[in-house]
Coordinates of C-alpha atoms and ligand atoms in Angstrom, one line a residue:
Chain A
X405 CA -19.3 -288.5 -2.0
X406 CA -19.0 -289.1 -5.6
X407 CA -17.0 -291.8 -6.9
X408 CA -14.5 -290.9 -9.4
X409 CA -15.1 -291.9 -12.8
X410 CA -11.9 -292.5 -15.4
X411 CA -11.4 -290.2 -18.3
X412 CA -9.9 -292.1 -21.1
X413 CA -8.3 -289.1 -23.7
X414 CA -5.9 -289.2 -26.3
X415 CA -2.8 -287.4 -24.1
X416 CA -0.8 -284.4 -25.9
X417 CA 2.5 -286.4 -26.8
X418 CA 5.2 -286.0 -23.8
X419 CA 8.1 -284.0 -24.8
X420 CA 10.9 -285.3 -26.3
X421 CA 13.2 -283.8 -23.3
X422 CA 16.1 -282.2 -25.6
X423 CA 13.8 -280.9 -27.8
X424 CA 12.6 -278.4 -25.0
X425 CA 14.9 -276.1 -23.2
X426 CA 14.8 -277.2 -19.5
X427 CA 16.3 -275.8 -17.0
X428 CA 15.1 -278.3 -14.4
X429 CA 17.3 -281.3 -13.8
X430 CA 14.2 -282.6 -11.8
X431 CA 15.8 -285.7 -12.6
X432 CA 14.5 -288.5 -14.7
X433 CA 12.2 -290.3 -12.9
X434 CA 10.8 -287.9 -10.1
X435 CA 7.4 -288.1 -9.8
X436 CA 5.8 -284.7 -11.1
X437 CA 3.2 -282.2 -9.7
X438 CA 3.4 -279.8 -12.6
X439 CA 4.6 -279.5 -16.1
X440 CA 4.2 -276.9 -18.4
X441 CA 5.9 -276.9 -22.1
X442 CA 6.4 -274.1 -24.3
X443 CA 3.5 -271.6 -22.2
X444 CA 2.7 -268.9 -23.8
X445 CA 0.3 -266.1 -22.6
X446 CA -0.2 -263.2 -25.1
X447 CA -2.5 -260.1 -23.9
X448 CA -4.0 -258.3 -26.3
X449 CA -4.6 -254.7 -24.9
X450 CA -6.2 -252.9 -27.9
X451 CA -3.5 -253.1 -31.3
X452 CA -1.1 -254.0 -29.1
X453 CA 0.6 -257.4 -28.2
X454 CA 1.9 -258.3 -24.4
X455 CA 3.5 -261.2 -23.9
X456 CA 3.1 -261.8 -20.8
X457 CA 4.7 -265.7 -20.9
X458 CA 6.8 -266.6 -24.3
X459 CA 7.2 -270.1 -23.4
X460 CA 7.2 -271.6 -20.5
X461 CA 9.2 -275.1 -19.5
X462 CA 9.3 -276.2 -15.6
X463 CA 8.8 -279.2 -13.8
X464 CA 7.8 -279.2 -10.7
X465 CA 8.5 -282.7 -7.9
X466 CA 6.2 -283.7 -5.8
X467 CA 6.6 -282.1 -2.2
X468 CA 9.2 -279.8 -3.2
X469 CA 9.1 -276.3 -2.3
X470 CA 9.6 -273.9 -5.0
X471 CA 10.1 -270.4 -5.0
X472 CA 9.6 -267.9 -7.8
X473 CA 11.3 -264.7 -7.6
X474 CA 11.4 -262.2 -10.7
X475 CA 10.9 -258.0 -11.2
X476 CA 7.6 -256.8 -11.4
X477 CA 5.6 -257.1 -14.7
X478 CA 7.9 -260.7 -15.0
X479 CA 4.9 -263.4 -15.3
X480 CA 4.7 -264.4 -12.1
X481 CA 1.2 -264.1 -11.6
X482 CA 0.5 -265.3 -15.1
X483 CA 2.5 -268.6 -14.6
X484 CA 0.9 -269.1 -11.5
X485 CA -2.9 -268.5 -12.9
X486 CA -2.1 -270.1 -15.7
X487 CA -0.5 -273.5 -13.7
X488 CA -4.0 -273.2 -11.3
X489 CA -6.4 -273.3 -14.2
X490 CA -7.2 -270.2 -13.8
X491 CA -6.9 -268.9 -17.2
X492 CA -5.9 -270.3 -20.3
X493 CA -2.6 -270.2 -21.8
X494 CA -2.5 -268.9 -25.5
X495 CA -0.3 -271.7 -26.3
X496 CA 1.7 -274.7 -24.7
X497 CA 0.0 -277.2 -22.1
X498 CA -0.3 -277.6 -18.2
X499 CA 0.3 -280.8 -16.8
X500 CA -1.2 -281.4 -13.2
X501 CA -0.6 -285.0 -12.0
X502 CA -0.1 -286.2 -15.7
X503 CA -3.4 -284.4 -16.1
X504 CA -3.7 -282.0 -19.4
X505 CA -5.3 -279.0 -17.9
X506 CA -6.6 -278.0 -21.7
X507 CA -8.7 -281.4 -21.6
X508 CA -11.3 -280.7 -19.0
X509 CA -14.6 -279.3 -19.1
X510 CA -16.0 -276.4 -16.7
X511 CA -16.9 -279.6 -14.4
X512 CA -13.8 -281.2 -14.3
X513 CA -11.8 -278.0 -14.0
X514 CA -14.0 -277.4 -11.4
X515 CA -13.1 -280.2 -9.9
X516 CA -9.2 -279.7 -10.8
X517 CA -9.1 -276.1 -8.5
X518 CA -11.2 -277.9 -5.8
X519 CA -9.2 -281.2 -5.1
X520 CA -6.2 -280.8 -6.8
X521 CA -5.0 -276.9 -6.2
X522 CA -5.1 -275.1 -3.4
X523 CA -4.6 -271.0 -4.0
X524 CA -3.3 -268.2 -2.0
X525 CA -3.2 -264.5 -2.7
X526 CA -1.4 -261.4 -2.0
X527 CA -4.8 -259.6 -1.0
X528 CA -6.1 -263.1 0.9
X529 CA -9.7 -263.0 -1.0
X530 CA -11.4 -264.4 2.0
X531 CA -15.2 -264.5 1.6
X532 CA -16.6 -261.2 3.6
X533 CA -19.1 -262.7 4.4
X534 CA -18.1 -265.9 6.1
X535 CA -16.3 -266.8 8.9
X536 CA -13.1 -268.7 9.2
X537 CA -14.5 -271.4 9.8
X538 CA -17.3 -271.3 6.5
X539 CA -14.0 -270.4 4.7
X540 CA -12.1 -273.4 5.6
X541 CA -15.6 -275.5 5.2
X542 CA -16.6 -274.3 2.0
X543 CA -14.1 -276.1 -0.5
X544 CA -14.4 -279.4 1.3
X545 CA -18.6 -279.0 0.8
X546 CA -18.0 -278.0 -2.6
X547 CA -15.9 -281.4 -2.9
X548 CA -18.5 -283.6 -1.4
X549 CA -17.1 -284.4 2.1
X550 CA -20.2 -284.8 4.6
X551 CA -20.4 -281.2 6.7
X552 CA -19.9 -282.8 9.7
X553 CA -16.0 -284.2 8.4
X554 CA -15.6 -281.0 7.0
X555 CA -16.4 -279.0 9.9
X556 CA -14.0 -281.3 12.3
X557 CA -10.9 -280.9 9.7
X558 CA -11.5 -277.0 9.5
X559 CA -11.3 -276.7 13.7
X560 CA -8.4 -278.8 13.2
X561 CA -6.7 -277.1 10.4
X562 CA -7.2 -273.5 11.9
X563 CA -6.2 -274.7 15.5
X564 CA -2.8 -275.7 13.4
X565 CA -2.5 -272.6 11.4
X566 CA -2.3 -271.0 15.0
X567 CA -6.1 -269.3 14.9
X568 CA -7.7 -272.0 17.4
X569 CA -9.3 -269.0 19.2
X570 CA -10.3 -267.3 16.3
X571 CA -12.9 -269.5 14.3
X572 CA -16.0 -268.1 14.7
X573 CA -14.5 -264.4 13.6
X574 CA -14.7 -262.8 10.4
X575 CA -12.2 -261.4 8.4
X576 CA -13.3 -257.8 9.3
X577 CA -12.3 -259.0 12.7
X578 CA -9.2 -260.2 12.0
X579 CA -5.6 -259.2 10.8
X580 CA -3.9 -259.2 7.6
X581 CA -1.5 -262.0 8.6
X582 CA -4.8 -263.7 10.5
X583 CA -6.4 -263.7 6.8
X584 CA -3.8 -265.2 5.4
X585 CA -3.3 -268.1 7.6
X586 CA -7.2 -268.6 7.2
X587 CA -6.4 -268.7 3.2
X588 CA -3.8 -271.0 4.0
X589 CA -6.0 -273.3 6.1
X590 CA -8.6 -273.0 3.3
X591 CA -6.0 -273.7 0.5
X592 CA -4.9 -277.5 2.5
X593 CA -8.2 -277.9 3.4
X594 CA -8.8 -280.7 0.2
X595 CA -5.3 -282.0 0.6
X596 CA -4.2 -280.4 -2.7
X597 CA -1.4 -282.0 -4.8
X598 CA -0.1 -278.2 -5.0
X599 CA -0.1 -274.7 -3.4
X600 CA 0.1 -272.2 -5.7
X601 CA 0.8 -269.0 -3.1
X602 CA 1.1 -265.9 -5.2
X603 CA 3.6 -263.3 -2.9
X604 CA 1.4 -264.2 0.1
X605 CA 3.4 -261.7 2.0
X606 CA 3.8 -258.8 0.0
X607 CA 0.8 -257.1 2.3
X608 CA 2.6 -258.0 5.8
X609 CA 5.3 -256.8 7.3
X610 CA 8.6 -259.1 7.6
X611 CA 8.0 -261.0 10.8
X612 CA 4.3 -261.8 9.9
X613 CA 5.4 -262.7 6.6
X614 CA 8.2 -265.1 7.9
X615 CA 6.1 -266.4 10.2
X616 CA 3.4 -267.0 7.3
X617 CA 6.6 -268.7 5.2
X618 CA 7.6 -270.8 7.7
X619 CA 3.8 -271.9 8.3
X620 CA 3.5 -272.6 4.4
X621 CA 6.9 -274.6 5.2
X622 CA 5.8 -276.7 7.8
X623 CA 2.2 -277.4 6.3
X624 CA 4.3 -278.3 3.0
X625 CA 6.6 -281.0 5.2
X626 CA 3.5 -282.3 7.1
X627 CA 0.8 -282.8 4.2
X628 CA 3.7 -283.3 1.7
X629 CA 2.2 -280.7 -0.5
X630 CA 4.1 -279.9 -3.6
X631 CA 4.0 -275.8 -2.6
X632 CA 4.9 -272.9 -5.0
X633 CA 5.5 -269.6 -4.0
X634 CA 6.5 -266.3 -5.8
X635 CA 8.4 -263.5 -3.5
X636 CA 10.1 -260.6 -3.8
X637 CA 12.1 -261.2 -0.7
X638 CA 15.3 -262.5 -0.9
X639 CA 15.1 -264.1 3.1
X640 CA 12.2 -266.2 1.9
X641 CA 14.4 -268.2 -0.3
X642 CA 16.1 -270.3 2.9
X643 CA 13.2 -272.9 3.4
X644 CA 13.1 -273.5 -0.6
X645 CA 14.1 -276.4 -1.8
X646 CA 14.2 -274.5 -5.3
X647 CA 14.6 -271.3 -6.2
X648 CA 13.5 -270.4 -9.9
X649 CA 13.8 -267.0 -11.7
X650 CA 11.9 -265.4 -14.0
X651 CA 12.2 -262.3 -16.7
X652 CA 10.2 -261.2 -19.1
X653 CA 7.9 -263.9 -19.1
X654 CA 10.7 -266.2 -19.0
X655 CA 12.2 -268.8 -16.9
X656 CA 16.2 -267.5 -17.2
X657 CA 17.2 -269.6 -14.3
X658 CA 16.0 -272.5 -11.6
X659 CA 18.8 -273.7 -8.8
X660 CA 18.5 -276.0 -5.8
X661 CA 19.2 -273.7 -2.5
X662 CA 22.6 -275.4 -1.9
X663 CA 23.9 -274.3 -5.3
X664 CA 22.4 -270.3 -4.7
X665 CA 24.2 -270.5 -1.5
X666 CA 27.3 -271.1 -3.3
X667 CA 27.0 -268.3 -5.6
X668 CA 26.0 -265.9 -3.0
X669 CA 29.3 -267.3 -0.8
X670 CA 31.4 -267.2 -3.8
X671 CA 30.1 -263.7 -4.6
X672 CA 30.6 -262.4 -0.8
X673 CA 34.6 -263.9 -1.5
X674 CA 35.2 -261.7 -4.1
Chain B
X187 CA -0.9 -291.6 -30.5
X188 CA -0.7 -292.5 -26.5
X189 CA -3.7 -292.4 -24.5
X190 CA -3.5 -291.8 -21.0
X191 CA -6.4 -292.5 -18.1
X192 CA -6.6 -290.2 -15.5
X193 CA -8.6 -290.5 -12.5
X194 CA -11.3 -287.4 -12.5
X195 CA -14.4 -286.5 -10.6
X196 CA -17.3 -284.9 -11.4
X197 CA -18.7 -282.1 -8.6
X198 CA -22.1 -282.3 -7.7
X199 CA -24.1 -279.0 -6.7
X200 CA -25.9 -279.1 -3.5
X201 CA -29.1 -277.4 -3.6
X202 CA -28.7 -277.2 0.1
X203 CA -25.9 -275.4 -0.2
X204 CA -26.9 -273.0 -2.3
X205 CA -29.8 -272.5 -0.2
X206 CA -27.2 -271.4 2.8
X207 CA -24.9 -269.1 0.5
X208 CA -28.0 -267.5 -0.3
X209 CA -29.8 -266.7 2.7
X210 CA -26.0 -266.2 4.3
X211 CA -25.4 -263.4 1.8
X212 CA -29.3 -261.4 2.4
X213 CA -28.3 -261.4 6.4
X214 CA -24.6 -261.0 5.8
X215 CA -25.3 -257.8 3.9
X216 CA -28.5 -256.5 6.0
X217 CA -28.6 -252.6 5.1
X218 CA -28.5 -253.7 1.4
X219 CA -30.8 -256.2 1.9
X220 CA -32.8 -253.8 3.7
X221 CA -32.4 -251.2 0.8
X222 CA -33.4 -253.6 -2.2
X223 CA -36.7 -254.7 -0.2
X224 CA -37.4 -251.4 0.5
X225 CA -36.9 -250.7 -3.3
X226 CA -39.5 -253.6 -4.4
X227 CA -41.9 -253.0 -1.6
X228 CA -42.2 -249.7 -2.6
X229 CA -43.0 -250.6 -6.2
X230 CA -45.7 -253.2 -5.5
X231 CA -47.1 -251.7 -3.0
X232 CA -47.4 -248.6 -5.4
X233 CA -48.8 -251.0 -8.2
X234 CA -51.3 -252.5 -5.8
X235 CA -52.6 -249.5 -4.3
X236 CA -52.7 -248.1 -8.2
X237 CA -54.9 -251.2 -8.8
X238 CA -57.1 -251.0 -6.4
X239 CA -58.0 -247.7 -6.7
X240 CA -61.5 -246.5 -7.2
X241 CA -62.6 -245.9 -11.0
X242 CA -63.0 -242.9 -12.1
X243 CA -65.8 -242.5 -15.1
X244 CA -63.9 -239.1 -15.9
X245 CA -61.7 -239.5 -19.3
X246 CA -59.3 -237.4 -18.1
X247 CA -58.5 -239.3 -14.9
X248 CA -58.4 -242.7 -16.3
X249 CA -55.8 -241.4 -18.9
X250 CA -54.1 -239.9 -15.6
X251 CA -54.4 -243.3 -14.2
X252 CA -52.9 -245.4 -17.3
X253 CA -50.5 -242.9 -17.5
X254 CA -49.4 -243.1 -13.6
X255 CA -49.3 -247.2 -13.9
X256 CA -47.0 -247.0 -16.7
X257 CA -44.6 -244.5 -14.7
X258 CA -44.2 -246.0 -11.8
X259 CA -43.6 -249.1 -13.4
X260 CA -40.6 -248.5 -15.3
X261 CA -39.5 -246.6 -12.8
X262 CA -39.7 -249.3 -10.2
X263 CA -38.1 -251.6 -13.1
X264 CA -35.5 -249.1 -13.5
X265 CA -34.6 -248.4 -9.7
X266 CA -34.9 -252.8 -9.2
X267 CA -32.5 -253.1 -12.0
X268 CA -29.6 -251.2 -10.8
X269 CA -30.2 -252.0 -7.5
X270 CA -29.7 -255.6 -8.9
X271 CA -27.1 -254.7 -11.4
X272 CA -24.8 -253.6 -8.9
X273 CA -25.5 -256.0 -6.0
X274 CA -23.9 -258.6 -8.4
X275 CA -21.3 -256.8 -10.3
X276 CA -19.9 -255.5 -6.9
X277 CA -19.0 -259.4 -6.1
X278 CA -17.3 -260.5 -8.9
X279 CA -14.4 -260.5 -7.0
X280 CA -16.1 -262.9 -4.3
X281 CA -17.3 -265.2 -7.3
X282 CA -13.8 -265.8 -8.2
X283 CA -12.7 -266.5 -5.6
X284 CA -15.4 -269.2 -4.9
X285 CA -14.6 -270.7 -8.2
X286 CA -11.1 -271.1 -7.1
X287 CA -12.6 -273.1 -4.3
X288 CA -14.2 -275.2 -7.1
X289 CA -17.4 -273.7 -7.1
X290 CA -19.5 -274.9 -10.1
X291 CA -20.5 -272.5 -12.4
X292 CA -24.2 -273.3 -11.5
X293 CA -23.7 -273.2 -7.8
X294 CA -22.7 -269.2 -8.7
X295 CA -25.6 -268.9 -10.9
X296 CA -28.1 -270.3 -8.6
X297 CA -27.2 -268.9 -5.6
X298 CA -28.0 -265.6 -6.9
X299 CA -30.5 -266.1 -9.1
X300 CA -32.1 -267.6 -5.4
X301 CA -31.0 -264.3 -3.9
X302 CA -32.9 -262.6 -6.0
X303 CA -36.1 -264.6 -6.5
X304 CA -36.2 -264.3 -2.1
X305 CA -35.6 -260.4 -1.7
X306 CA -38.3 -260.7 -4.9
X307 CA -41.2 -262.8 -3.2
X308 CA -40.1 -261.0 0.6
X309 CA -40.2 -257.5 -0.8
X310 CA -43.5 -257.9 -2.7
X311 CA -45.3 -259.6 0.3
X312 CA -44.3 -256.5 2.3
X313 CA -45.5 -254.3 -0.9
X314 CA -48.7 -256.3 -1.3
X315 CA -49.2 -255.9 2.7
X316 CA -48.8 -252.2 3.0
X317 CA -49.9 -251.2 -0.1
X318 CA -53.7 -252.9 0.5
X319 CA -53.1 -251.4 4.4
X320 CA -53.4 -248.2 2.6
X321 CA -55.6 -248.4 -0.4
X322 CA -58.2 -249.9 2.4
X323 CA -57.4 -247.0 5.0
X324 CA -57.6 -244.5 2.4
X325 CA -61.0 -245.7 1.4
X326 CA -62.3 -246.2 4.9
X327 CA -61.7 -242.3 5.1
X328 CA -63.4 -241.3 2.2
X329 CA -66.5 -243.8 1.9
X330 CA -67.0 -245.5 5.4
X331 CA -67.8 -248.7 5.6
X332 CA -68.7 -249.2 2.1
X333 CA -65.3 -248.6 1.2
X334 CA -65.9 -252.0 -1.2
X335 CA -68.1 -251.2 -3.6
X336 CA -65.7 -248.2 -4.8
X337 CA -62.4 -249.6 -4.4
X338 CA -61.7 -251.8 -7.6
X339 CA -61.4 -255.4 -5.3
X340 CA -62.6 -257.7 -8.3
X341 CA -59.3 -259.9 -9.5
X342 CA -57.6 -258.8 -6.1
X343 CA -55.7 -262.1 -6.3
X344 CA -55.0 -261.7 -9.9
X345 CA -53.8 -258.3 -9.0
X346 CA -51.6 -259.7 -6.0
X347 CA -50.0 -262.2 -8.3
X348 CA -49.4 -259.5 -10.6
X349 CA -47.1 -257.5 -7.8
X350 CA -45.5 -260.5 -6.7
X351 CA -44.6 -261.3 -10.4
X352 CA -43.2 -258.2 -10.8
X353 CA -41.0 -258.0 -7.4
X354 CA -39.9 -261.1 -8.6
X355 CA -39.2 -260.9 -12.5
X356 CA -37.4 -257.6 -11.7
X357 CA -35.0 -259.1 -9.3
X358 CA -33.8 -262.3 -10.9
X359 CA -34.4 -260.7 -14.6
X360 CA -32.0 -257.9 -13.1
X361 CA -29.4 -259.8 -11.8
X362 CA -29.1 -262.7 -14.2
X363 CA -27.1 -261.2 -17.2
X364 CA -24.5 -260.0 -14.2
X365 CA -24.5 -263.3 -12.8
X366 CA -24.6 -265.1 -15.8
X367 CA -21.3 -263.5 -17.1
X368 CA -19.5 -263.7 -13.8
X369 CA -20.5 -267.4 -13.1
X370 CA -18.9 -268.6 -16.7
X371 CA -15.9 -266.1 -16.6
X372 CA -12.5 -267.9 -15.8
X373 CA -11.6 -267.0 -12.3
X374 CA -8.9 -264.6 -12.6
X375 CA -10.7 -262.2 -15.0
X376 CA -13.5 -262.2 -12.2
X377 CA -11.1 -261.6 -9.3
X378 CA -9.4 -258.9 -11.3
X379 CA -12.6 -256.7 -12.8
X380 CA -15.0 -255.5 -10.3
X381 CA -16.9 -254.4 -12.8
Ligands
ATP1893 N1 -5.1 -259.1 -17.6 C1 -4.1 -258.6 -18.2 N2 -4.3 -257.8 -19.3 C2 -3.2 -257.3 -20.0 N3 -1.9 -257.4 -19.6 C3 -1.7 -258.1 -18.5 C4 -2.8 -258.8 -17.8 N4 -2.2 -259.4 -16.7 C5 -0.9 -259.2 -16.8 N5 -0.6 -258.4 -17.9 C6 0.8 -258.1 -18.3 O1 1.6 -259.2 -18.3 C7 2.9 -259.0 -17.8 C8 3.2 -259.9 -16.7 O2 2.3 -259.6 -15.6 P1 2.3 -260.4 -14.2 O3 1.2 -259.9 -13.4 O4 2.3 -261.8 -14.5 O5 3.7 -260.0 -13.6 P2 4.3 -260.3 -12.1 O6 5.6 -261.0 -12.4 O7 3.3 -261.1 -11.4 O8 4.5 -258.9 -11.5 P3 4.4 -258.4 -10.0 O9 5.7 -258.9 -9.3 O10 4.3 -256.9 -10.1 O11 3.2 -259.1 -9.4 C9 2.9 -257.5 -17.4 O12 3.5 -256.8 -18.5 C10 1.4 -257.1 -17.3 O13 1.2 -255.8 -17.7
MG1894 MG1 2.2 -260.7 -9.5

């Protein structure tokens, strides 16, 4: 395994924190997964302009559960590629583990998705042409761990995401909600500091994607995994610790669960 | 201003590991493999049976002959190409992904430029095989035994190298610009266009 080497850069300035308008009251001195200030994320479809994020300030704990809930064409999937380095923002700056996403190379950023991120999809993206197993092994090759390790934490991993007896299959061969536990088995596979899960269950139906909610639950309580998840589905919001809402490419709103179940009590009273 | 130190690694690639990916991918997808060999045998074997053939003295048939070289290769460029061309651009979703796994932008690039360069070498050693099978058969039926002093067996190594170059050149050569662009695209442009 490569040794890691330190990267000595002049930081972007932190925040002054009144200067931004955050709606997190994270409090002072938790220790932070993510932070973004002031993303933007501009589209340019032809002569015309979408703005896709206009400014984006959240900060995210470490271990925390976060769900992101918003109407379609909101930025949820732009946040969340944006956040995973998985495209750039037009303006503002990701912060993953103190680290200023806009700093690193292809290498490093390579390195970034592959140890520090773990992604999951709405439409799985499992490689066709491996099997569960290969799909859980590959990251952890990519990341240097000897294939014998890797191999031994994949069996493990898919044993605890419930597909024990499925390792050898692929994901022709397997379910929707099968392919998704294998992307979630592949997205803790490196120990991430964060799960980005973009509506992982917008292709199941409700109990496979409860089941699939709780399992991203668990896995965030056992690994201590900082987990963020987008949903359209007001049940998934129970296991959250947080509960953020987006619209039009802004954050309008982020809550701990206790206070939402207030507001929905309080609106049930009247 | 404040300077910060963060702890970062550098990946590695594994030449190993592209190795796997690659052969992986050629059994993985066996009718397309099957297809694009099947593509470059044809062409080489076409070439090598063209360049073996016995000379002609006749004007007219050696223009015939220039003429038929030419053809069939741009059309065996032109069939290899595509047949390249969309082999890659139909996994730009698959390349995304494995850059969200922290694939290196190399690792992408290699393992299909190796793709290539093996359906290449395989598909022209089949084409050199069956396309001497035939140029020799065909002569044993028209000249005997002495099928050697007509059919144009001077440079036959030259000429073999020639085929295998060309399996080869036309696979990678056709499926670099693809990968090329996918391998350095950011992730969720690949995932998104399966272009
Ligand atoms: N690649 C792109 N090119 C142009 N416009 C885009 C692109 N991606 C997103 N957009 C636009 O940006 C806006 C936000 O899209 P985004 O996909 O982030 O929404 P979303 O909240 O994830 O929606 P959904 O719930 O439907 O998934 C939309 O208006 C969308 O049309
Ligand atoms: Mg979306």
């Amino acid at each position: 395994m490569s040794s890691l080497h330190t990267k000595t850069i002049p930081a972007s300035d932190m925040p002054d924190r009144p200067a931004f308008n955050w709606l997190d009251d994270t409090g002072e001195d938790a220790d932070l997964t993510v932070m973004t200030r002031d993303v933007t994320k501009i589209y340019q479809m032809g002569e015309e302009k979408i703005h896709a994020l206009g400014g984006v300030n959240i900060k995210i704990a470490t271990g925390e559960y976060i769900s992101i809930m918003g109407p379609s064409g909101s930025g949820k999937t732009t946040l969340f590629n944006v956040i995973g380095g998985l495209t750039k923002p037009t303006s503002g700056n990701v912060f993953i583990d103190e680290i200023d996403v806009a700093q690193l190379d292809a290498n490093e950023l390579a390195w970034l998705r592959c140890r520090k991120i773990g992604y999951i999809f709405q439409s799985y993206n499992i490689v066709k042409v491996l099997t569960a197993l290969e799909n859980v092994t590959l990251p952890m090759l990519f990341a240097g761990v000897p294939p014998d390790e890797a191999q031994d934490r994949a069996v493990y991993i898919l044993g605890r995401v419930g597909l024990g007896d499925r390792v050898l299959h692929t994901p022709k061969e397997l379910s929707g909600g099968q392919q998704q536990r294998v992307a979630i088995a592949r997205a803790f596979a490196n120990k991430p500091s964060i799960i980005l899960a973009d509506e992982p269950t917008a292709n199941l139906d409700l109990k496979t994607g409860e089941e699939i909610i709780e399992l991203m639950r668990e896995m965030n309580q056992e690994e201590g995994v900082t987990v963020v998840c987008s949903t359209h589905d007001h049940k998934m919001l129970n296991i959250s610790d947080r509960i953020a809402w987006m619209q039009d490419g802004l954050l309008k709103k982020i809550a701990k669960r206790d206070e939402v179940d207030i507001e929905i009590s309080q609106l049930a009273e009247k | 201003m404040a300077h910060k130190e963060w702890h970062i690694d550098r990946l590695k690639m594994k030449p190993g590991l592209v190795w796997q990916m690659a052969v992986n991918s050629l059994k993985v997808r066996i009718s397309r493999t099957t297809l694009t060999l099947l593509t470059i045998a044809t062409s080489s074997a076409f070439l090598i049976y063209l360049l073996t053939l016995p000379r002609s003295d006749d004007l007219a048939d050696q223009q015939t002959w220039y003429l038929m070289l030419g053809l069939s290769v741009l059309v065996s460029a032109a069939g290899v190409l595509n047949t390249m061309l969309m082999s890659v651009s139909q996994r730009y979703r698959e390349i995304g992904t494995m850059k969200c796994l922290g694939a290196l932008d190399k690792f992408v690039l290699f393992t299909v430029m190796v793709e290539s360069a093996i359906l290449g070498f395989v598909g022209a050693v089949i084409g050199v095989i069956v396309g001497l099978t035939i140029s020799i058969l065909l002569g044993l039926l028209e000249y005997g035994f002495s099928l050697f002093q007509y059919l144009q067996f001077d440079w036959i190594l030259l000429k073999i190298l020639a085929a295998f170059a060309l399996g080869i050149f036309l696979t990678t050569f056709g499926s670099s610009i693809p990968a090329v662009i996918a391998s350095r695209m950011p992730p969720m442009d690949a995932m998104r266009g399966e272009k």
